[in-house]
Short mmCIF file of C-alpha atoms and ligand atoms in Angstrom, two decimals:
data_model
loop_
_atom_site.label_atom_id
_atom_site.label_comp_id
_atom_site.label_asym_id
_atom_site.label_seq_id
_atom_site.Cartn_x
_atom_site.Cartn_y
_atom_site.Cartn_z
CA MET A 9 159.90 139.31 87.52
CA ALA A 10 157.31 139.72 89.53
CA GLY A 11 155.35 134.99 91.04
CA ALA A 12 152.65 134.01 91.30
CA GLY A 13 153.51 133.32 94.10
CA LEU A 14 154.38 129.84 95.84
CA LEU A 15 149.90 128.72 96.48
CA ASN A 16 151.68 124.91 97.28
CA PRO A 17 154.76 124.17 97.76
CA ASP A 18 154.21 120.77 97.55
CA LEU A 19 153.71 120.69 93.75
CA HIS A 20 157.08 120.42 92.35
CA SER A 21 156.92 117.12 94.96
CA GLN A 22 153.93 116.42 93.16
CA LEU A 23 155.11 117.33 89.29
CA GLN A 24 158.25 114.88 90.35
CA ALA A 25 156.13 111.89 92.04
CA ALA A 26 153.19 112.03 88.68
CA ALA A 27 156.25 111.94 86.39
CA ARG A 28 157.54 109.86 87.29
CA SER A 29 154.83 107.80 87.64
CA GLU A 30 153.98 108.78 83.75
CA GLY A 31 157.29 106.74 83.05
CA PHE A 32 159.83 109.64 82.81
CA LEU A 33 162.74 108.84 83.97
CA GLU A 34 163.92 112.17 85.70
CA ALA A 35 162.41 115.93 86.21
CA ALA A 36 162.57 118.87 87.71
CA GLY A 37 161.38 121.89 87.34
CA VAL A 38 163.32 126.05 87.49
CA ASP A 39 161.96 128.69 88.89
CA ILE A 40 161.75 131.00 85.51
CA SER A 41 163.30 134.43 87.91
CA LYS A 42 165.26 133.09 89.71
CA ALA A 43 167.11 131.61 86.61
CA TRP A 44 166.50 134.31 84.42
CA THR A 45 170.56 136.08 84.23
CA ASP A 46 171.93 131.67 83.57
CA TYR A 47 169.45 131.77 80.66
CA GLN A 48 170.49 134.84 79.39
CA GLU A 49 174.14 133.21 79.24
CA HIS A 50 172.41 130.52 77.17
CA PHE A 51 170.24 132.66 75.09
CA ARG A 52 173.37 135.01 73.69
CA LYS A 53 174.64 131.20 72.95
CA PHE A 54 172.02 130.66 71.48
CA GLU A 55 171.56 134.38 69.40
CA ASP A 56 175.75 133.67 68.56
CA TRP A 57 175.60 130.39 66.90
CA ILE A 58 172.84 131.54 64.78
CA GLY A 59 174.61 134.52 64.33
CA ARG A 60 177.14 132.77 62.74
CA GLY A 61 174.69 130.93 59.96
CA ASN A 62 174.76 127.09 62.22
CA ALA A 63 170.99 126.80 61.85
CA GLY A 64 171.95 126.42 58.33
CA GLU A 65 168.36 126.90 56.77
CA MET A 66 166.15 125.91 59.60
CA HIS A 67 164.42 129.72 59.35
CA TYR A 68 162.17 128.72 61.95
CA LEU A 69 165.50 129.10 64.19
CA VAL A 70 165.82 132.49 62.93
CA ARG A 71 162.30 133.53 63.20
CA GLY A 72 161.15 132.09 67.04
CA GLN A 73 164.43 134.15 68.32
CA ASP A 74 162.77 136.66 70.24
CA ARG A 75 160.46 133.48 72.04
CA ARG A 76 162.72 132.18 72.70
CA ARG A 77 164.64 134.75 74.98
CA ASP A 78 161.87 134.72 76.33
CA PRO A 79 159.01 131.68 78.03
CA LYS A 80 156.71 134.50 78.26
CA LEU A 81 156.54 135.20 75.00
CA VAL A 82 155.08 131.25 74.36
CA PHE A 83 152.86 131.20 77.48
CA SER A 84 153.11 134.79 79.95
CA GLU A 85 151.46 133.33 81.90
CA ALA A 86 155.15 131.14 82.57
CA GLN A 87 156.11 131.53 86.22
CA SER A 88 158.71 128.59 85.74
CA VAL A 89 159.59 125.44 83.67
CA PHE A 90 159.16 121.81 84.24
CA CYS A 91 161.26 119.47 82.44
CA VAL A 92 161.58 115.93 82.08
CA LEU A 93 163.63 113.04 81.05
CA LEU A 94 162.14 109.80 78.03
CA PRO A 95 164.93 106.85 77.64
CA TYR A 96 165.00 105.65 74.15
CA ARG A 97 166.36 102.91 72.26
CA LYS A 98 169.39 101.69 72.69
CA LEU A 99 169.97 99.08 70.59
CA PRO A 100 171.29 100.38 66.93
CA ALA A 101 168.28 100.93 64.37
CA GLY A 102 167.68 99.78 61.15
CA GLN A 103 171.47 97.35 59.36
CA THR A 104 174.55 98.03 61.50
CA ASP A 105 175.71 95.68 57.77
CA PRO A 106 176.27 98.25 55.89
CA SER A 107 176.24 95.83 53.21
CA LYS A 108 172.77 94.67 54.14
CA GLY A 109 170.50 97.62 54.55
CA PRO A 110 171.01 101.77 55.86
CA ARG A 111 171.09 102.57 59.57
CA TYR A 112 168.45 105.38 61.16
CA ALA A 113 169.27 106.98 64.34
CA ARG A 114 167.92 104.92 67.04
CA TYR A 115 165.67 107.95 68.51
CA LEU A 116 163.33 106.95 65.38
CA ASP A 117 162.55 103.46 66.74
CA GLY A 118 159.10 103.91 67.90
CA GLU A 119 156.48 105.93 68.10
CA ASP A 120 156.44 109.57 67.33
CA TYR A 121 158.05 110.82 70.42
CA HIS A 122 156.98 114.55 70.28
CA GLU A 123 152.58 113.04 70.84
CA ARG A 124 153.98 110.39 72.98
CA VAL A 125 155.99 112.77 75.44
CA SER A 126 152.65 115.01 75.03
CA ALA A 127 150.54 112.22 76.29
CA LYS A 128 152.01 111.46 78.62
CA LEU A 129 153.18 114.23 80.51
CA GLU A 130 149.27 116.12 80.37
CA THR A 131 148.24 112.63 82.31
CA ALA A 132 150.68 114.01 84.37
CA LEU A 133 150.17 117.36 85.34
CA LYS A 134 146.44 116.71 85.20
CA LYS A 135 146.65 114.54 87.38
CA VAL A 136 148.44 117.12 89.60
CA ALA A 137 146.14 119.57 89.59
CA GLN A 138 143.72 118.07 90.31
CA GLN A 139 145.14 116.78 93.31
CA ASN A 140 145.85 120.42 93.89
CA PRO A 141 142.16 122.05 93.34
CA GLN A 142 142.87 124.63 94.77
CA VAL A 143 146.02 125.71 92.88
CA PRO A 144 144.94 126.79 89.36
CA LEU A 145 147.82 125.19 87.51
CA ARG A 146 147.55 126.21 83.37
CA TRP A 147 150.73 125.41 81.84
CA LYS A 148 151.49 124.54 78.57
CA VAL A 149 153.30 121.48 77.40
CA CYS A 150 156.67 121.91 74.47
CA VAL A 151 158.39 119.26 72.60
CA ASP A 152 160.19 119.70 69.82
CA THR A 153 158.12 121.78 68.21
CA SER A 154 158.01 124.95 70.03
CA ALA A 155 160.24 127.82 69.95
CA VAL A 156 162.03 126.57 73.71
CA LEU A 157 165.52 126.20 74.08
CA GLU A 158 164.99 123.10 75.61
CA ARG A 159 168.34 122.18 76.34
CA SER A 160 169.13 125.32 78.34
CA TRP A 161 166.00 124.98 80.17
CA ALA A 162 166.41 121.16 81.31
CA ALA A 163 170.77 121.91 82.31
CA LEU A 164 169.35 124.96 84.60
CA SER A 165 166.44 121.47 86.28
CA GLY A 166 169.17 119.83 87.19
CA LEU A 167 168.56 117.00 84.58
CA GLY A 168 172.56 117.09 83.24
CA TRP A 169 174.71 118.90 81.59
CA ILE A 170 176.06 119.73 78.46
CA GLY A 171 178.27 117.66 76.22
CA LYS A 172 181.25 118.42 73.72
CA ASN A 173 179.02 116.77 72.21
CA THR A 174 175.66 119.66 72.45
CA LEU A 175 173.67 116.74 73.89
CA LEU A 176 171.98 117.20 77.14
CA ILE A 177 173.69 114.23 79.27
CA HIS A 178 172.68 112.44 81.97
CA PRO A 179 175.12 111.49 84.54
CA LYS A 180 173.70 108.18 84.90
CA HIS A 181 170.76 107.52 81.99
CA GLY A 182 173.22 108.88 79.11
CA SER A 183 171.68 110.93 76.15
CA TYR A 184 169.67 108.81 74.92
CA THR A 185 166.63 111.12 76.23
CA PHE A 186 163.91 113.28 75.12
CA ILE A 187 163.38 116.21 76.99
CA GLY A 188 159.86 117.85 77.56
CA VAL A 189 159.05 121.08 78.81
CA VAL A 190 156.89 122.41 80.50
CA LEU A 191 155.75 125.88 80.68
CA LEU A 192 153.71 126.92 84.02
CA ASN A 193 151.53 129.30 85.68
CA GLN A 194 152.33 129.52 89.74
CA GLU A 195 156.15 129.21 90.93
CA LEU A 196 157.76 126.41 92.04
CA GLY A 197 159.96 127.19 94.56
CA GLN A 198 163.55 126.18 92.96
CA SER A 199 166.64 127.06 91.53
CA PRO A 200 168.97 126.76 89.10
CA ARG A 201 170.90 123.34 89.50
CA SER A 202 173.57 122.76 87.19
CA LEU A 203 175.63 120.40 87.20
CA PRO A 204 178.98 119.75 87.04
CA ASP A 205 180.56 119.93 83.46
CA TYR A 206 181.63 116.11 83.10
CA CYS A 207 183.29 115.92 80.43
CA GLY A 208 186.60 116.21 81.30
CA ASN A 209 189.40 116.01 79.63
CA CYS A 210 187.16 113.17 77.10
CA SER A 211 187.07 114.67 73.52
CA ARG A 212 185.54 111.16 71.78
CA CYS A 213 183.05 112.90 70.50
CA LEU A 214 184.35 115.50 68.67
CA HIS A 215 186.88 112.70 67.14
CA SER A 216 183.99 109.57 65.96
CA CYS A 217 182.28 113.14 63.45
CA PRO A 218 182.39 112.35 60.76
CA THR A 219 181.62 115.28 59.39
CA GLN A 220 183.84 117.79 62.09
CA ALA A 221 180.36 119.29 62.40
CA LEU A 222 181.23 120.16 66.34
CA GLU A 223 182.91 123.11 66.24
CA GLN A 224 183.80 125.18 68.66
CA SER A 225 183.50 123.71 72.37
CA ARG A 226 180.05 122.78 72.37
CA SER A 227 179.37 124.29 69.69
CA LEU A 228 177.39 122.36 65.63
CA ASN A 229 177.20 123.30 62.93
CA SER A 230 174.57 122.37 61.04
CA ARG A 231 175.12 122.55 58.24
CA LYS A 232 178.14 120.19 58.28
CA CYS A 233 175.93 117.90 59.97
CA ILE A 234 174.37 113.96 58.68
CA SER A 235 171.14 114.64 61.21
CA TYR A 236 170.77 118.04 59.32
CA TRP A 237 170.76 116.88 56.23
CA THR A 238 169.31 114.21 56.12
CA LEU A 239 166.32 114.65 58.46
CA GLU A 240 165.64 118.66 58.08
CA LYS A 241 167.59 119.53 54.79
CA ARG A 242 164.83 120.13 52.39
CA GLY A 243 164.90 119.65 48.39
CA GLU A 244 168.74 118.39 46.87
CA LEU A 245 171.53 118.04 48.94
CA THR A 246 174.68 119.97 47.19
CA LEU A 247 177.46 117.72 49.50
CA SER A 248 180.86 117.65 47.92
CA ASP A 249 181.91 114.27 47.04
CA GLU A 250 184.11 113.78 50.53
CA ASP A 251 180.63 114.90 52.29
CA GLN A 252 179.05 112.20 49.70
CA ALA A 253 181.17 109.80 51.36
CA ALA A 254 181.30 110.95 55.56
CA MET A 255 177.68 110.30 55.38
CA GLY A 256 177.93 106.82 54.73
CA THR A 257 175.09 104.56 55.42
CA TRP A 258 172.66 106.85 57.75
CA VAL A 259 169.49 107.24 55.87
CA ALA A 260 167.39 108.77 58.92
CA GLY A 261 169.86 110.72 61.57
CA CYS A 262 173.23 110.00 63.29
CA ASP A 263 174.44 108.91 66.42
CA LEU A 264 177.31 108.48 65.74
CA CYS A 265 178.67 111.48 68.11
CA GLN A 266 176.60 109.88 70.75
CA GLU A 267 177.84 106.04 70.11
CA ALA A 268 181.23 107.19 71.15
CA CYS A 269 179.82 108.85 75.06
CA PRO A 270 181.49 106.92 77.21
CA PHE A 271 177.78 107.53 79.33
CA ASN A 272 176.15 106.08 77.16
CA THR A 273 178.58 103.08 77.80
CA LYS A 274 176.29 101.80 81.03
CA PRO A 275 175.32 98.94 81.78
CA VAL A 276 172.60 100.77 83.64
CA ARG A 277 170.95 101.70 80.30
CA ALA A 278 170.21 97.79 79.47
CA SER A 279 167.72 97.95 81.83
CA LEU A 280 165.75 100.89 80.78
CA GLU A 281 165.39 98.21 76.59
CA GLY A 282 162.08 97.24 77.14
CA ALA A 283 160.29 100.58 78.11
CA VAL A 284 160.23 101.65 74.94
CA GLN A 285 157.47 100.08 72.63
CA SER A 286 159.68 99.29 68.81
CA LEU A 287 157.54 99.18 65.70
CA SER A 288 160.16 97.34 64.21
CA GLY A 289 158.66 98.12 60.80
CA ALA A 290 158.86 101.88 60.64
CA ILE A 291 162.72 101.14 61.39
CA THR A 292 162.93 98.10 58.94
CA THR A 293 165.62 96.60 58.44
CA ASP A 294 164.95 95.61 54.58
CA SER A 295 167.65 95.27 52.21
CA TRP A 296 169.23 98.26 49.49
CA GLU A 297 167.20 96.47 47.13
CA ALA A 298 164.25 96.06 48.73
CA LEU A 299 164.08 99.82 49.65
CA MET A 300 165.18 101.32 46.72
CA LEU A 301 161.56 99.41 45.51
CA GLU A 302 159.56 100.72 47.69
CA ASP A 303 156.65 103.56 46.47
CA GLU A 304 156.44 107.30 48.42
CA ASN A 305 152.63 105.01 49.20
CA GLN A 306 154.23 102.70 51.23
CA TYR A 307 156.62 104.07 52.10
CA ARG A 308 153.47 107.30 53.79
CA ASP A 309 152.34 103.42 55.04
CA ARG A 310 155.95 102.38 57.37
CA VAL A 311 156.95 105.28 58.15
CA ALA A 312 153.34 107.55 59.19
CA GLN A 313 153.18 106.04 63.12
CA SER A 314 156.77 106.90 63.40
CA ALA A 315 159.45 110.49 64.29
CA LEU A 316 159.98 109.18 60.98
CA SER A 317 157.65 110.18 59.35
CA ARG A 318 158.57 114.22 59.31
CA VAL A 319 161.09 113.49 56.71
CA LYS A 320 159.26 113.62 52.81
CA PRO A 321 159.69 110.38 51.40
CA GLU A 322 161.66 112.79 48.38
CA MET A 323 163.85 113.41 51.45
CA PHE A 324 164.35 109.73 51.87
CA LYS A 325 164.55 108.67 48.48
CA ARG A 326 167.24 111.35 48.25
CA ASN A 327 169.40 109.91 51.40
CA LEU A 328 168.96 106.31 50.02
CA MET A 329 170.68 106.84 47.06
CA ILE A 330 174.00 108.81 48.23
CA ALA A 331 173.77 105.94 51.23
CA ARG A 332 173.56 102.86 48.72
CA LYS A 333 176.83 104.13 47.03
CA ASN A 334 178.78 104.27 50.91
CA ALA A 335 177.69 100.63 50.31
CA PRO A 336 180.34 98.00 50.32
CA GLN A 337 179.39 95.08 48.25
CA THR A 338 175.95 97.00 46.44
CA LYS A 339 177.68 100.08 44.34
CA ASN A 340 177.24 99.21 41.11
CA PHE A 341 173.17 97.89 42.64
CA GLY A 342 171.15 98.83 39.68
CA ASP A 343 173.99 99.81 37.83
CA GLU A 344 174.06 96.99 35.64
C1 B12 B 180 167.51 122.25 65.87
C2 B12 B 180 167.34 120.72 66.42
C3 B12 B 180 168.67 119.84 65.79
C4 B12 B 180 169.57 120.10 64.97
C5 B12 B 180 170.85 121.68 65.99
C6 B12 B 180 171.24 120.65 66.98
C7 B12 B 180 171.84 121.62 67.58
N1 B12 B 180 173.32 120.66 67.89
O1 B12 B 180 171.69 122.04 67.47
C8 B12 B 180 169.90 119.08 64.50
C9 B12 B 180 169.13 119.01 63.46
C10 B12 B 180 171.10 119.72 63.17
C11 B12 B 180 169.97 118.10 65.45
C12 B12 B 180 170.41 117.06 65.96
C13 B12 B 180 170.20 115.67 66.46
N2 B12 B 180 168.49 116.66 67.22
CO1 B12 B 180 168.02 118.06 67.32
N3 B12 B 180 166.77 120.06 68.15
C14 B12 B 180 167.07 120.36 67.73
C15 B12 B 180 165.77 121.62 68.26
C16 B12 B 180 164.64 121.60 67.75
C17 B12 B 180 166.56 122.97 68.45
C18 B12 B 180 167.64 122.87 69.18
C19 B12 B 180 168.83 124.34 68.55
O2 B12 B 180 168.35 124.67 69.38
N4 B12 B 180 170.03 124.66 68.61
C20 B12 B 180 170.50 125.77 68.82
C21 B12 B 180 171.71 125.64 69.93
C22 B12 B 180 172.10 126.97 70.01
O3 B12 B 180 170.81 125.20 71.29
P1 B12 B 180 171.39 124.05 71.78
O4 B12 B 180 171.88 123.55 71.20
O5 B12 B 180 169.87 124.20 72.78
O6 B12 B 180 172.27 124.56 72.63
C23 B12 B 180 172.01 125.76 74.42
C24 B12 B 180 172.75 124.95 75.37
O7 B12 B 180 173.24 123.53 75.15
C25 B12 B 180 173.39 126.17 76.14
N5 B12 B 180 174.54 125.93 76.01
C26 B12 B 180 175.33 125.08 74.81
N6 B12 B 180 177.03 124.26 75.66
C27 B12 B 180 176.80 126.27 76.00
C28 B12 B 180 178.15 126.18 77.75
C29 B12 B 180 177.48 126.86 78.76
C30 B12 B 180 179.16 127.28 79.23
C31 B12 B 180 176.71 127.63 78.64
C32 B12 B 180 176.35 128.34 80.16
C33 B12 B 180 175.52 127.17 77.76
C34 B12 B 180 175.56 126.38 76.63
O8 B12 B 180 172.83 126.95 75.00
C35 B12 B 180 172.75 127.13 74.57
C36 B12 B 180 171.26 127.85 73.46
O9 B12 B 180 170.56 127.44 74.68
C37 B12 B 180 165.91 120.70 69.73
C38 B12 B 180 164.58 121.19 70.20
C39 B12 B 180 164.56 122.06 70.70
N7 B12 B 180 162.89 122.93 70.92
O10 B12 B 180 165.58 122.77 71.74
C40 B12 B 180 166.34 119.38 69.40
C41 B12 B 180 166.94 118.68 69.86
C42 B12 B 180 168.47 119.04 70.58
N8 B12 B 180 167.30 117.56 69.58
C43 B12 B 180 167.18 115.88 69.65
C44 B12 B 180 167.93 115.02 69.21
C45 B12 B 180 167.53 113.72 69.90
C46 B12 B 180 168.81 115.07 68.37
C47 B12 B 180 169.67 114.24 67.77
C48 B12 B 180 170.54 112.70 68.44
C49 B12 B 180 168.51 113.31 66.08
C50 B12 B 180 170.28 113.02 65.90
N9 B12 B 180 170.23 111.19 66.57
O11 B12 B 180 169.65 112.29 64.81
C51 B12 B 180 170.87 114.61 66.46
C52 B12 B 180 171.65 114.88 68.00
C53 B12 B 180 172.93 115.56 67.40
C54 B12 B 180 173.92 116.45 67.77
N10 B12 B 180 175.00 116.89 68.13
O12 B12 B 180 173.76 117.41 69.04
C55 B12 B 180 167.21 116.18 70.93
C56 B12 B 180 168.88 116.17 72.43
C57 B12 B 180 167.64 115.55 73.89
C58 B12 B 180 169.19 115.02 74.03
N11 B12 B 180 169.07 114.98 75.20
O13 B12 B 180 169.56 116.45 73.91
C59 B12 B 180 166.00 117.42 70.77
C60 B12 B 180 166.20 118.24 72.94
C61 B12 B 180 164.55 117.20 71.36
C62 B12 B 180 163.89 116.88 72.04
N12 B12 B 180 163.07 117.27 72.50
O14 B12 B 180 163.98 115.52 72.95
N13 B12 B 180 168.89 118.86 65.87
S1 SF4 B 181 174.92 113.84 64.08
FE1 SF4 B 181 176.72 112.58 63.50
S2 SF4 B 181 177.49 114.83 61.49
FE2 SF4 B 181 176.13 115.10 63.16
S3 SF4 B 181 177.67 116.66 65.15
FE3 SF4 B 181 176.91 114.09 66.48
S4 SF4 B 181 178.45 113.15 65.16
FE4 SF4 B 181 178.72 114.54 63.23
S1 SF4 B 182 182.16 111.53 74.35
FE1 SF4 B 182 182.99 112.66 75.86
S2 SF4 B 182 183.20 115.09 75.86
FE2 SF4 B 182 181.71 114.52 73.91
S3 SF4 B 182 180.07 115.27 75.12
FE3 SF4 B 182 180.69 112.23 76.37
S4 SF4 B 182 181.93 112.61 77.44
FE4 SF4 B 182 181.50 115.61 77.08
#
């Protein structure tokens, strides 16, 4: 793969500085040509995962297979990949007492990260483009919705390692972070920098998963995952009684394999709590009873600014019905 040549040797450090000034905790990039061989190993894992049916009904992952293999099919000028980490709140979202109400995944507590991360990245990139009028800088921002293997590129950029729970974990900041990716038309002069596997002999996440969705080493079977059931699976949830019980009181997402991880309990995280704006109205601490009475329009209003808006009202109600049955003191709510 021929590179465009390094027009500005400082580009990488300027991008890192601009990203940090936008609040990203960590930022680093890698040249596609230099990472190509390592990346193909990641892509083979993805192909194998798809081949085993682990994507469930997330057909967009199957459709986007070719584009995931080669970022140039996503952005034809791509020469490098620049990745960032944005922390989200570590505090539990929703009710921690299951008798009172449901739980939500932490990442849902705040305004929709797709927009937030993309907007910050655009600002950082524009700043660097202005600083370098001699460099024809062009880019494509990808946050969750493009056919890009974000964890793989972030790992190859040195922002973390892939844990046994399949999350990208930064040794200092843990895994409660969003990943943002930018495809750039310039090389950055950076080779892949994979971190060591700090999981070692630990297997806490594997034991914490109530559905045994974490199967072979670093592979998640979405068809068994509460996060997939509650956030992605459309239509009816045809779960066995055992699986319904395993869902506990989660109504959107699941954090159990992250809560178990020692890298998420370090004190350094405490200082980041203020970094993310909470939208307490979206991830409500309302009671089971109040939520059961919420109608479709009220739900849409509540979640409008949050990533929870991707969970349609009928999916939320479906999840709520199962979660409510698992709540200790509300088993008979509505049956009287
Ligand atoms: C589909 C998807 C899901 C699916 C499938 C998850 C999965 N583990 O694959 C479901 C709905 C279950 C899901 C759940 C969650 N997701 Co999600 N999801 C995605 C999405 C859109 C694609 C992931 C994908 O391609 N999966 C297929 C597998 C095979 O790919 P992969 O996990 O990325 O694995 C690659 C690398 O890890 C690498 N690899 C893995 N092991 C090894 C080992 C070696 C030796 C090597 C060399 C490479 C390697 O190769 C793989 C192929 O590239 C990404 C965004 C994106 N575009 O990347 C977000 C993303 C992965 N999700 C994210 C989040 C936050 C979550 C949840 C925490 C949300 C929640 N609380 O409920 C959970 C976590 C569940 C879990 N344990 O993974 C974040 C993760 C951030 C992070 N720090 O890692 C992402 C990156 C979105 C973002 N932009 O921030 N998600
Ligand atoms: S998100 Fe929940 S269900 Fe999915 S692998 Fe992690 S612990 Fe298991
Ligand atoms: S819980 Fe242990 S094995 Fe799992 S990801 Fe964290 S460090 Fe790795």
